[in-house]
PDB file of C-alpha atoms in Angstrom:
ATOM      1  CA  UNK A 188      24.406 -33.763 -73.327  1.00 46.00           C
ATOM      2  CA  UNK A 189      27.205 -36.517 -73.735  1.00 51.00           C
ATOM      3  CA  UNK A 190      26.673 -38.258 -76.922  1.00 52.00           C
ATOM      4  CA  UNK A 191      28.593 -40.787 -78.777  1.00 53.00           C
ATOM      5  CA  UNK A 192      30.641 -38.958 -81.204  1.00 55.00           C
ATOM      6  CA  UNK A 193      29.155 -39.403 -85.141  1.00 53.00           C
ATOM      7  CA  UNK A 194      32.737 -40.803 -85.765  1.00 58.00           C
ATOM      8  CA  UNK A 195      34.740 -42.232 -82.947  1.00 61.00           C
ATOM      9  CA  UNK A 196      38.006 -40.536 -81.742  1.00 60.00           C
ATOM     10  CA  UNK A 197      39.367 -43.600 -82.020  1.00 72.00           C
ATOM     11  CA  UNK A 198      39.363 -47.254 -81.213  1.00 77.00           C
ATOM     12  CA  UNK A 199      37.629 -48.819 -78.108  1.00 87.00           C
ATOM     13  CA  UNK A 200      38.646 -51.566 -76.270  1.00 90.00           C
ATOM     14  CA  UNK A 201      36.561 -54.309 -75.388  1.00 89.00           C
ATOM     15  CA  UNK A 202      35.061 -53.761 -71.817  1.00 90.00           C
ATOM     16  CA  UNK A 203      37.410 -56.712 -70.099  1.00 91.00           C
ATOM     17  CA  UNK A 204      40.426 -54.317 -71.317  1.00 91.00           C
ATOM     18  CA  UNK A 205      39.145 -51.300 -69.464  1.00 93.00           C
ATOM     19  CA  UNK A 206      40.697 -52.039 -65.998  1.00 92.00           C
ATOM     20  CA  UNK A 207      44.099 -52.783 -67.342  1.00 92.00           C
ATOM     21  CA  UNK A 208      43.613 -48.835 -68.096  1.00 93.00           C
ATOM     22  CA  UNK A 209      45.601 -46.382 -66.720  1.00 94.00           C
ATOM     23  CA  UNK A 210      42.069 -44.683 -65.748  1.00 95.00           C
ATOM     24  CA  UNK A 211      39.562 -47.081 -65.477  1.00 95.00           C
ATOM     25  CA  UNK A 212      40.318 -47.170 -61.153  1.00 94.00           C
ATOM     26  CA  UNK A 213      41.994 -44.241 -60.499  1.00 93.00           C
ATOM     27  CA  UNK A 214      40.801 -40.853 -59.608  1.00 96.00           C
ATOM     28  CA  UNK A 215      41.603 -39.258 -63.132  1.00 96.00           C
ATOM     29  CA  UNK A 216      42.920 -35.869 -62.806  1.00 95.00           C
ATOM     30  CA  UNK A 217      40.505 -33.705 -64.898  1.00 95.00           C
ATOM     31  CA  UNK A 218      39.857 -29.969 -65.610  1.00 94.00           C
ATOM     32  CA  UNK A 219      36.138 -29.134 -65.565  1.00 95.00           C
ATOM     33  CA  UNK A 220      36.219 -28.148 -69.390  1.00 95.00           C
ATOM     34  CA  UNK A 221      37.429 -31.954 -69.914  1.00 95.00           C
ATOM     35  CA  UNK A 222      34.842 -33.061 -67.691  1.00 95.00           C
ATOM     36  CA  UNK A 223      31.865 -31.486 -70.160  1.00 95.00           C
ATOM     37  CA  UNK A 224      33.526 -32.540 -73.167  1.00 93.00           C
ATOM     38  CA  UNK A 225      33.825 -36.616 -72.096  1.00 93.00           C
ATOM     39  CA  UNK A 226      31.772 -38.498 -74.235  1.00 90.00           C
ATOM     40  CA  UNK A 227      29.770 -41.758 -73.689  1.00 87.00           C
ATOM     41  CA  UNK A 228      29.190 -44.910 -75.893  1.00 85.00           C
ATOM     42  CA  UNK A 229      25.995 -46.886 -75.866  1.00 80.00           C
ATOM     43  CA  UNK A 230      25.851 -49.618 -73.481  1.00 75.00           C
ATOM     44  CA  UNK A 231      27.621 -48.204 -70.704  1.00 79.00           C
ATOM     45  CA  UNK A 232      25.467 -45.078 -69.850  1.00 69.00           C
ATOM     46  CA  UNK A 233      24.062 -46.767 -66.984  1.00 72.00           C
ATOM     47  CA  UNK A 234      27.202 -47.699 -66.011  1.00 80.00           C
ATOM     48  CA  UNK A 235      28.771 -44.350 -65.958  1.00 85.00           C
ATOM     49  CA  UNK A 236      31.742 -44.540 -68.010  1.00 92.00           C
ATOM     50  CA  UNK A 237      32.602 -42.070 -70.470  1.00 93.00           C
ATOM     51  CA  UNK A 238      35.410 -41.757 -72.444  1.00 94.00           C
ATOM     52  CA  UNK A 239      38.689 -38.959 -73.169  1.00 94.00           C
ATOM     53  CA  UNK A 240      39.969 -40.372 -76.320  1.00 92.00           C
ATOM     54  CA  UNK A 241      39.482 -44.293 -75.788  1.00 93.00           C
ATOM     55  CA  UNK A 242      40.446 -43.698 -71.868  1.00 95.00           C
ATOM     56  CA  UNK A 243      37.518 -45.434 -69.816  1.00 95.00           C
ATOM     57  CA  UNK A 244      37.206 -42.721 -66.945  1.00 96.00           C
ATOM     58  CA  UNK A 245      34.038 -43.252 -63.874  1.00 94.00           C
ATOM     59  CA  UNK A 246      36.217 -41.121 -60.895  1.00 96.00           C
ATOM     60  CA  UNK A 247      37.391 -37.600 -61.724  1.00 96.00           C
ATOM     61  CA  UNK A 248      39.465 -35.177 -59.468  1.00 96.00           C
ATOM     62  CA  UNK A 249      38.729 -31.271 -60.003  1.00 96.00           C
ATOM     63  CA  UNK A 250      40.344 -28.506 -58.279  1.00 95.00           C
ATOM     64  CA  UNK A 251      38.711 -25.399 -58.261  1.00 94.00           C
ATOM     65  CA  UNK A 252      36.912 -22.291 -56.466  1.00 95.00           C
ATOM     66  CA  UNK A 253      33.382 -22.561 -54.908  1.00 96.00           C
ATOM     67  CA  UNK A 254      31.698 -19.858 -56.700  1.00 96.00           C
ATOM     68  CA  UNK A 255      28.168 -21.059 -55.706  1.00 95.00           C
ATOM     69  CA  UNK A 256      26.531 -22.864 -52.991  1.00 93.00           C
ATOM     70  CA  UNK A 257      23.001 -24.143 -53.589  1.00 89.00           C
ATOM     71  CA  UNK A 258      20.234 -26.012 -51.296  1.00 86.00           C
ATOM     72  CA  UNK A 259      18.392 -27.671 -54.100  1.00 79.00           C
ATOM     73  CA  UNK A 260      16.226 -30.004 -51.977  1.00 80.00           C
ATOM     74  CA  UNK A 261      16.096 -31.721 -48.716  1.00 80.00           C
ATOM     75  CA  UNK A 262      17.839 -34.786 -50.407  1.00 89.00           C
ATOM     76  CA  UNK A 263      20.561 -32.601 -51.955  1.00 91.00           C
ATOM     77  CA  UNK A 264      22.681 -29.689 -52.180  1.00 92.00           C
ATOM     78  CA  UNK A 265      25.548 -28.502 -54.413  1.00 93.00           C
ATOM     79  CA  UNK A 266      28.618 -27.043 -54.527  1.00 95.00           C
ATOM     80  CA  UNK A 267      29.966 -25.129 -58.349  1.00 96.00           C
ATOM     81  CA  UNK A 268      33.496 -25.059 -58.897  1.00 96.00           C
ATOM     82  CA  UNK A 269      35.427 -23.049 -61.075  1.00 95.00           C
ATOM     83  CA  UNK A 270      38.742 -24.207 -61.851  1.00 93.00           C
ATOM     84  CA  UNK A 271      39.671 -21.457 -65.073  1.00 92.00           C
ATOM     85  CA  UNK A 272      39.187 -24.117 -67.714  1.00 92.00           C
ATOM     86  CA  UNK A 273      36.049 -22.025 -69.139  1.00 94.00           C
ATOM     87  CA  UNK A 274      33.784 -24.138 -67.175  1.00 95.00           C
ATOM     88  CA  UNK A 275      32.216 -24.732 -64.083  1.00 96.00           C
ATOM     89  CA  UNK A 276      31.280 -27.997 -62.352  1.00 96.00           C
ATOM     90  CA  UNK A 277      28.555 -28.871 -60.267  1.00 96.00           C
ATOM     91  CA  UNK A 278      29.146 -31.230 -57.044  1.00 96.00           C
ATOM     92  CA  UNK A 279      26.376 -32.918 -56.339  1.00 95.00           C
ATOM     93  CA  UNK A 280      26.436 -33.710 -52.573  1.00 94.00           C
ATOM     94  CA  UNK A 281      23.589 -36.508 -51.176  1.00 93.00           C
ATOM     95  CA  UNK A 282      22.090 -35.827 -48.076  1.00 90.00           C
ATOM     96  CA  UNK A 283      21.295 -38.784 -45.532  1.00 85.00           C
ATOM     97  CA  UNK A 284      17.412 -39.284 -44.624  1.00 75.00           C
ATOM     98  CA  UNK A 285      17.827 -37.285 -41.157  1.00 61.00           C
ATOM     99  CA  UNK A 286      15.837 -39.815 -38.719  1.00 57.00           C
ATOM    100  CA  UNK A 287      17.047 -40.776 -34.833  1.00 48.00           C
ATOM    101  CA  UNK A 288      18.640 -43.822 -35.741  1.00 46.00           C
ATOM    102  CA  UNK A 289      20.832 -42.795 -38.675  1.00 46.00           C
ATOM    103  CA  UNK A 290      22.020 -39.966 -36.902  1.00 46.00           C
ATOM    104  CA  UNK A 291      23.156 -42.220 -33.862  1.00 51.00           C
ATOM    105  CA  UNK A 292      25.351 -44.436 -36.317  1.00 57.00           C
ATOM    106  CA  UNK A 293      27.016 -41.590 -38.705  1.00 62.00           C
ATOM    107  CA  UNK A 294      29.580 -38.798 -38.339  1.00 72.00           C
ATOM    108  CA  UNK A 295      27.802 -36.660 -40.945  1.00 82.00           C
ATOM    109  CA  UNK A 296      24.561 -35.709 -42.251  1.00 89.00           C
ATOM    110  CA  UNK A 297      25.927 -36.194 -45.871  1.00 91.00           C
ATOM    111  CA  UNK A 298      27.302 -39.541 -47.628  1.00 92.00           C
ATOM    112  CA  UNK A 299      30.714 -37.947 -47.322  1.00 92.00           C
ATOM    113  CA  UNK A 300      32.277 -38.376 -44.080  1.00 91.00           C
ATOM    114  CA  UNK A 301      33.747 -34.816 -43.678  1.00 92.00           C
ATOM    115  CA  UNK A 302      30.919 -32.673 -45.068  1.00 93.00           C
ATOM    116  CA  UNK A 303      27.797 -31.606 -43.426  1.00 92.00           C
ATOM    117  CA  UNK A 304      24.694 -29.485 -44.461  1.00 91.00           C
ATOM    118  CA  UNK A 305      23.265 -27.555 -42.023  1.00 87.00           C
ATOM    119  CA  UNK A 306      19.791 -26.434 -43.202  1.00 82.00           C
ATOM    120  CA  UNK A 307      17.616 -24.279 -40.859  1.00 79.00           C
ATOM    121  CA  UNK A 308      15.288 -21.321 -40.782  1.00 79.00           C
ATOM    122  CA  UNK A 309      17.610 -18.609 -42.480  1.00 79.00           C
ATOM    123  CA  UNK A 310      20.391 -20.625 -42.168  1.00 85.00           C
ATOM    124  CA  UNK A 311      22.349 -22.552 -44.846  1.00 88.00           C
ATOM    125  CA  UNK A 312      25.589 -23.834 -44.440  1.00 90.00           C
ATOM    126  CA  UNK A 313      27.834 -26.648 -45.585  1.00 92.00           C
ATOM    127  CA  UNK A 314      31.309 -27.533 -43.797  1.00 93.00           C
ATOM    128  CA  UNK A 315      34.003 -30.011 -45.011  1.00 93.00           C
ATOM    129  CA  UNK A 316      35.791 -30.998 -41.520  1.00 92.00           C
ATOM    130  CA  UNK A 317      34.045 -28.385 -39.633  1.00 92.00           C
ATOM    131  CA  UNK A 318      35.046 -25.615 -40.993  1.00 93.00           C
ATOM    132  CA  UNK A 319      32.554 -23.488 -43.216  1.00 93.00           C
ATOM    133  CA  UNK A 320      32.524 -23.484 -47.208  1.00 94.00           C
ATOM    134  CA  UNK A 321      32.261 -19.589 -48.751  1.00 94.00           C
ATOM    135  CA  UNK A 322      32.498 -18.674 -51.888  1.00 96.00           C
ATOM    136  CA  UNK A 323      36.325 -18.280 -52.870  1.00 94.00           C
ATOM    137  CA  UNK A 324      37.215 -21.425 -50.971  1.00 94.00           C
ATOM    138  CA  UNK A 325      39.509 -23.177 -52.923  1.00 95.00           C
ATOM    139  CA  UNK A 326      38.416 -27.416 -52.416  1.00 95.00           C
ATOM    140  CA  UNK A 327      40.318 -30.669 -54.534  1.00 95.00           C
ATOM    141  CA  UNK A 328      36.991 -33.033 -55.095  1.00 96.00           C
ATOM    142  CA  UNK A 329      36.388 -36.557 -56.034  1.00 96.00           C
ATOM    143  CA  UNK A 330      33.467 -37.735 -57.186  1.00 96.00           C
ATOM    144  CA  UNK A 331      31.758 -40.257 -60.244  1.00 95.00           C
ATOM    145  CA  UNK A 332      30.128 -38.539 -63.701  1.00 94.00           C
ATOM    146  CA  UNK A 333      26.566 -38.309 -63.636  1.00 90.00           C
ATOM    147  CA  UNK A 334      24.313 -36.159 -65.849  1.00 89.00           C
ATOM    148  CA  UNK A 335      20.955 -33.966 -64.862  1.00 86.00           C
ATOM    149  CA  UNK A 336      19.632 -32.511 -67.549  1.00 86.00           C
ATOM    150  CA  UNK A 337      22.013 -33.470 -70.132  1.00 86.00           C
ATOM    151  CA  UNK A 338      24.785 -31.660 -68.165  1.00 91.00           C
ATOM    152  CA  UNK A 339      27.444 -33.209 -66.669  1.00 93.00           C
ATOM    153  CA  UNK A 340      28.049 -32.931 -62.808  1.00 94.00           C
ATOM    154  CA  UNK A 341      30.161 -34.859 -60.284  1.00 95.00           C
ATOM    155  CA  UNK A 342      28.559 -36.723 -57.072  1.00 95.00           C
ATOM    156  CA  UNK A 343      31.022 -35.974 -54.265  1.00 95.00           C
ATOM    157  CA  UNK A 344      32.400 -38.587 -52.885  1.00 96.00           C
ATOM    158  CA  UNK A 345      36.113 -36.974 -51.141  1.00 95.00           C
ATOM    159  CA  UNK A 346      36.934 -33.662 -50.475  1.00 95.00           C
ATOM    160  CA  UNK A 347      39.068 -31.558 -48.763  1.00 94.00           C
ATOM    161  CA  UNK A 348      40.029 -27.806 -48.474  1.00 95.00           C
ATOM    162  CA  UNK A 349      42.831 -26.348 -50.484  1.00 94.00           C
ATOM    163  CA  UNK A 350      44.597 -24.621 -48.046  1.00 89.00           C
ATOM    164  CA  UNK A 351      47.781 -22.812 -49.806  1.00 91.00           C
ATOM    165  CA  UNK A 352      47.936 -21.138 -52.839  1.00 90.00           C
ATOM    166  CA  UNK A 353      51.148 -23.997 -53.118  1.00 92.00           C
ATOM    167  CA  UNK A 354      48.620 -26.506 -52.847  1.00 91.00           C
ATOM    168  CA  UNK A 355      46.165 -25.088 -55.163  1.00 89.00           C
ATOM    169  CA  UNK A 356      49.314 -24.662 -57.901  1.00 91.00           C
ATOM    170  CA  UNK A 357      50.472 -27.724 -57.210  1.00 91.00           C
ATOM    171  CA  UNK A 358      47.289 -29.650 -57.902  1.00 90.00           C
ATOM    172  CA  UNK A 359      46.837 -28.099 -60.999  1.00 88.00           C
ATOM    173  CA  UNK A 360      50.288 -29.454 -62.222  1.00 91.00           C
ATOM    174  CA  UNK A 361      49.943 -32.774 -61.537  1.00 92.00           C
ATOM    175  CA  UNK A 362      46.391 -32.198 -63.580  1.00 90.00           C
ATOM    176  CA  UNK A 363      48.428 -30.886 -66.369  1.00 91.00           C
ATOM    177  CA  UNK A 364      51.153 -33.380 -66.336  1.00 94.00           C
ATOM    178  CA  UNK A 365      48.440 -35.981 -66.219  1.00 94.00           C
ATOM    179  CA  UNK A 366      46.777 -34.840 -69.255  1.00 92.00           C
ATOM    180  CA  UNK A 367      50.156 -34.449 -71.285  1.00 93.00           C
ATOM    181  CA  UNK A 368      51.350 -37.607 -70.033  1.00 94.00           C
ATOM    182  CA  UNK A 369      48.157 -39.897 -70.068  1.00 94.00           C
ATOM    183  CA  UNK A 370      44.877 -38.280 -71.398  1.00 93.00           C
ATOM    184  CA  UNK A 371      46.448 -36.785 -74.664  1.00 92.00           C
ATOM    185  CA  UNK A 372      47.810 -40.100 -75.802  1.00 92.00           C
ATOM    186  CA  UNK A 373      45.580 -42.744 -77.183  1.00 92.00           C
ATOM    187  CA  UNK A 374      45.675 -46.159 -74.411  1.00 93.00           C
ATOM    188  CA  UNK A 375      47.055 -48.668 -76.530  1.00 92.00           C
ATOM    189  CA  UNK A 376      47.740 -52.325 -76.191  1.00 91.00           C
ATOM    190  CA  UNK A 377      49.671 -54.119 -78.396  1.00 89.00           C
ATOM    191  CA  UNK A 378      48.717 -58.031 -79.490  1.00 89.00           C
ATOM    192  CA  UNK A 379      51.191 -59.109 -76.526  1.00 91.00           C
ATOM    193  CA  UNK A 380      49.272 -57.486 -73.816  1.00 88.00           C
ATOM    194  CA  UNK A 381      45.784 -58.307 -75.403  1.00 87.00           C
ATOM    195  CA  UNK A 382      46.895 -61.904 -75.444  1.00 91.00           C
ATOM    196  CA  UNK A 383      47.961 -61.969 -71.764  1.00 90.00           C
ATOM    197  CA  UNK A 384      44.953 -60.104 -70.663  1.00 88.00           C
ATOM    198  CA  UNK A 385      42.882 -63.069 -72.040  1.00 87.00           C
ATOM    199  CA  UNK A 386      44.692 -65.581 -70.641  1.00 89.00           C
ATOM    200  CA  UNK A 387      44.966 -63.725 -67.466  1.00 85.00           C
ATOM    201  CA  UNK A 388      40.779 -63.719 -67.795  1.00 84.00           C
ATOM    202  CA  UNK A 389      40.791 -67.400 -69.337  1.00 85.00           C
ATOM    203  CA  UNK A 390      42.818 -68.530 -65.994  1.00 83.00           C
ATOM    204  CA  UNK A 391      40.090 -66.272 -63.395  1.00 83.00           C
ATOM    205  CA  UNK A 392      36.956 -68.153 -65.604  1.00 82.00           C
ATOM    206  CA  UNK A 393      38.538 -71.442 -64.782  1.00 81.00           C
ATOM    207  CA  UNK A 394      39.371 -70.643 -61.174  1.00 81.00           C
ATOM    208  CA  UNK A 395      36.005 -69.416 -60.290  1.00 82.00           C
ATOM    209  CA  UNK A 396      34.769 -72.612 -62.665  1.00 82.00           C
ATOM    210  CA  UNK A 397      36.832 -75.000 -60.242  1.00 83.00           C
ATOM    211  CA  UNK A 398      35.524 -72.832 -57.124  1.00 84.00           C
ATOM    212  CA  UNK A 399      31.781 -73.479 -57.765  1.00 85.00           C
ATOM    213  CA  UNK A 400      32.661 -77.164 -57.994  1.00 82.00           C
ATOM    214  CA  UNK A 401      34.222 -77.494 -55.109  1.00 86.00           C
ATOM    215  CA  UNK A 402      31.674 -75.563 -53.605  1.00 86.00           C
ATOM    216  CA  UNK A 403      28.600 -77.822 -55.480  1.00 88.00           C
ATOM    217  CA  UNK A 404      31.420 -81.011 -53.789  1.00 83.00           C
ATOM    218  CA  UNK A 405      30.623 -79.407 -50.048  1.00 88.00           C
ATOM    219  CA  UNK A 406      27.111 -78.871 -50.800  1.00 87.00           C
ATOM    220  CA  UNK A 407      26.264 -81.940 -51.541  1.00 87.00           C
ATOM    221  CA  UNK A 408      28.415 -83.583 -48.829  1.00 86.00           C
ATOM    222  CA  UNK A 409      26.905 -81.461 -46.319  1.00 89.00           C
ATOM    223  CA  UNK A 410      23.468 -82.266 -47.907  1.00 88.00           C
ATOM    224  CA  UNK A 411      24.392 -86.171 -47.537  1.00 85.00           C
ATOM    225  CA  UNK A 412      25.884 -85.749 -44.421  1.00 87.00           C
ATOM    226  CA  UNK A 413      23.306 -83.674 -42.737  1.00 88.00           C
ATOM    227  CA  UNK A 414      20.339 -86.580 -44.517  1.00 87.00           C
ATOM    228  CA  UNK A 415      22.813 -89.274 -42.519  1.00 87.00           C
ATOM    229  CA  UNK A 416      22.455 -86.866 -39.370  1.00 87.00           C
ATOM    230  CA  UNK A 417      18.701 -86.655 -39.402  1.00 87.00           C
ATOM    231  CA  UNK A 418      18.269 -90.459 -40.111  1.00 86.00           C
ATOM    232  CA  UNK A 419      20.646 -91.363 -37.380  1.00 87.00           C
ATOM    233  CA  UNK A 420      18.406 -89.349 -34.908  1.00 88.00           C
ATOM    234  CA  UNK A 421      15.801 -90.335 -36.611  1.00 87.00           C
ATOM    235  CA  UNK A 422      16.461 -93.562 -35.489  1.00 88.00           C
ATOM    236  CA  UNK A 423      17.443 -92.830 -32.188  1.00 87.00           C
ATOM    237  CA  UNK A 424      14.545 -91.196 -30.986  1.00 87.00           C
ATOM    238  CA  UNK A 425      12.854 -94.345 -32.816  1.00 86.00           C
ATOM    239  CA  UNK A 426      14.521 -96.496 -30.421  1.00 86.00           C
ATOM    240  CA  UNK A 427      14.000 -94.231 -27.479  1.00 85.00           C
ATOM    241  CA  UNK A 428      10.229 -93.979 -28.303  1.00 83.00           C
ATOM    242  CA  UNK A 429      10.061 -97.579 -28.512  1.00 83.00           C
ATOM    243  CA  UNK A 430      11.446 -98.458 -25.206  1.00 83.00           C
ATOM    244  CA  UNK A 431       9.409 -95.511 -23.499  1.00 85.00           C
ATOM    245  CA  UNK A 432       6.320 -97.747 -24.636  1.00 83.00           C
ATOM    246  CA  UNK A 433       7.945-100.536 -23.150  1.00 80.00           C
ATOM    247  CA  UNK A 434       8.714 -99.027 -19.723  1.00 77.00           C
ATOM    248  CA  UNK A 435       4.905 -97.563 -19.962  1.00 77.00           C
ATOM    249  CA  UNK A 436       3.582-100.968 -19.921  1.00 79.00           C
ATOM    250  CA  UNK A 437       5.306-102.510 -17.805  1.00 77.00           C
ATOM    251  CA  UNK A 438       4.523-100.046 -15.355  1.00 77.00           C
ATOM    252  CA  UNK A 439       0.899-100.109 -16.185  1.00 74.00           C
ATOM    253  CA  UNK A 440       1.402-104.127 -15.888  1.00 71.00           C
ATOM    254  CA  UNK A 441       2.671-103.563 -13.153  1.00 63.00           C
ATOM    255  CA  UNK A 442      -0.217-101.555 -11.086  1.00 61.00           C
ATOM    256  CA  UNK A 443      -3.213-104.036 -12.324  1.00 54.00           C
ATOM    257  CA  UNK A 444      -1.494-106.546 -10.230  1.00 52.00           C
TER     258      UNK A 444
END
């Protein structure tokens, strides 16, 4: 289970830093060894973040070979990739609530547009763009950290099939690349960027500040201006009554006579 650390790997950033990151909204090119070994820090559990180094990471990519395929319930069914790293991940895949009128409105059965589950007496299958899944297929999945169990495991959100073993090697470089290049070094800002990050936030507070005035301005000058509205037919239909009473008795005058 993903705990924080007794001793920090190093410093953390303060939350309105993270998506300056170079990982806070990307897909973040992990192995599934680095996967299991992020760690989280109190507060943002229930947001999903974890951490590699002081990195803020919620999307991962893994590349790896299905070596298990798994109808856990009618809500969901999994797919375990091994990529070599030592570990395995589990992708969590969410299955819609099959009823008439979802089915009408969605391309797949799943919350991922190109995978289905097909789950019937003796049969069990799952297909990313119509073609089946075995074991040995080779898939590159996206998906956020979650935990069951105190393990880690990825809910798919993108997939595809890996269809070259060119593919496959080159997916695994940019993963290594990433990690030398990125992941390995600490994210650091230096007092310049901090400062300009502020103001950068400083100058959105003040714009949002001046929106909801102008927006309290309109309210209240549509309030007035509707109040004006209903008075003025308020009025009207005043006026109208009144001179329906007036052509009522005249015309009851009218037939005493």
């Amino acid at each position: 289970m993903s705990k924080q650390p007794s001793e920090r790997p190093c410093r953390l950033y303060p939350a309105y830093c993270f998506p300056y990151s170079p990982t806070y909204n990307g897909w973040v090119k992990l192995a599934a060894a680095d996967v299991h070994a992020l760690w989280s820090e109190e507060g943002f559990q229930s947001q999903n973040i974890y951490f590699y180094l002081n990195h803020p990471i919620r999307y991962v990519r893994v590349v790896g070979v299905v070596v298990a395929i798994d109808d856990i319930t009618s809500k969901y069914s999994a797919l375990t990739l091994d990529d070599g790293s030592g570990a395995t991940i589990e992708l969590k895949i969410v299955r819609r609530v099959t009823d008439q009128q979802s089915s009408e409105t969605c391309s797949s059965n799943t919350t991922i547009n190109n995978v289905n589950v097909i789950s019937q007496f003796g049969i069990f299958e799952i297909t990313v763009d119509n073609v089946n899944i075995d074991i040995g297929t080779v898939l590159k999945a996206k998906g956020t950290i979650s935990e069951f169990r105190g393990v880690k495991q990825l809910e798919l959100k993108r997939v595809q099939i890996v269809s070259s073993t060119d593919e496959e090697a080159r997916a695994w470089l940019d993963g290594a690349a990433f990690k030398t290049e990125v992941l390995s070094n600490k994210w650091r800002i230096t007092s310049a960027e901090h400062a300009i990050i502020k103001a950068k936030i400083k100058a959105e507070k003040k714009k949002a500040k001046e929106y909801d005035k102008r927006l309290r301005e309109y309210e209240i000058k549509r309030d007035e201006y509707e109040a004006a509205r209903a008075a003025h037919e308020a009025k009207r239909e005043a006026k109208l009554e009144a001179r329906r009473r007036k052509e009522d008795l005249m015309m009851n005058a009218g037939a005493l006579v």
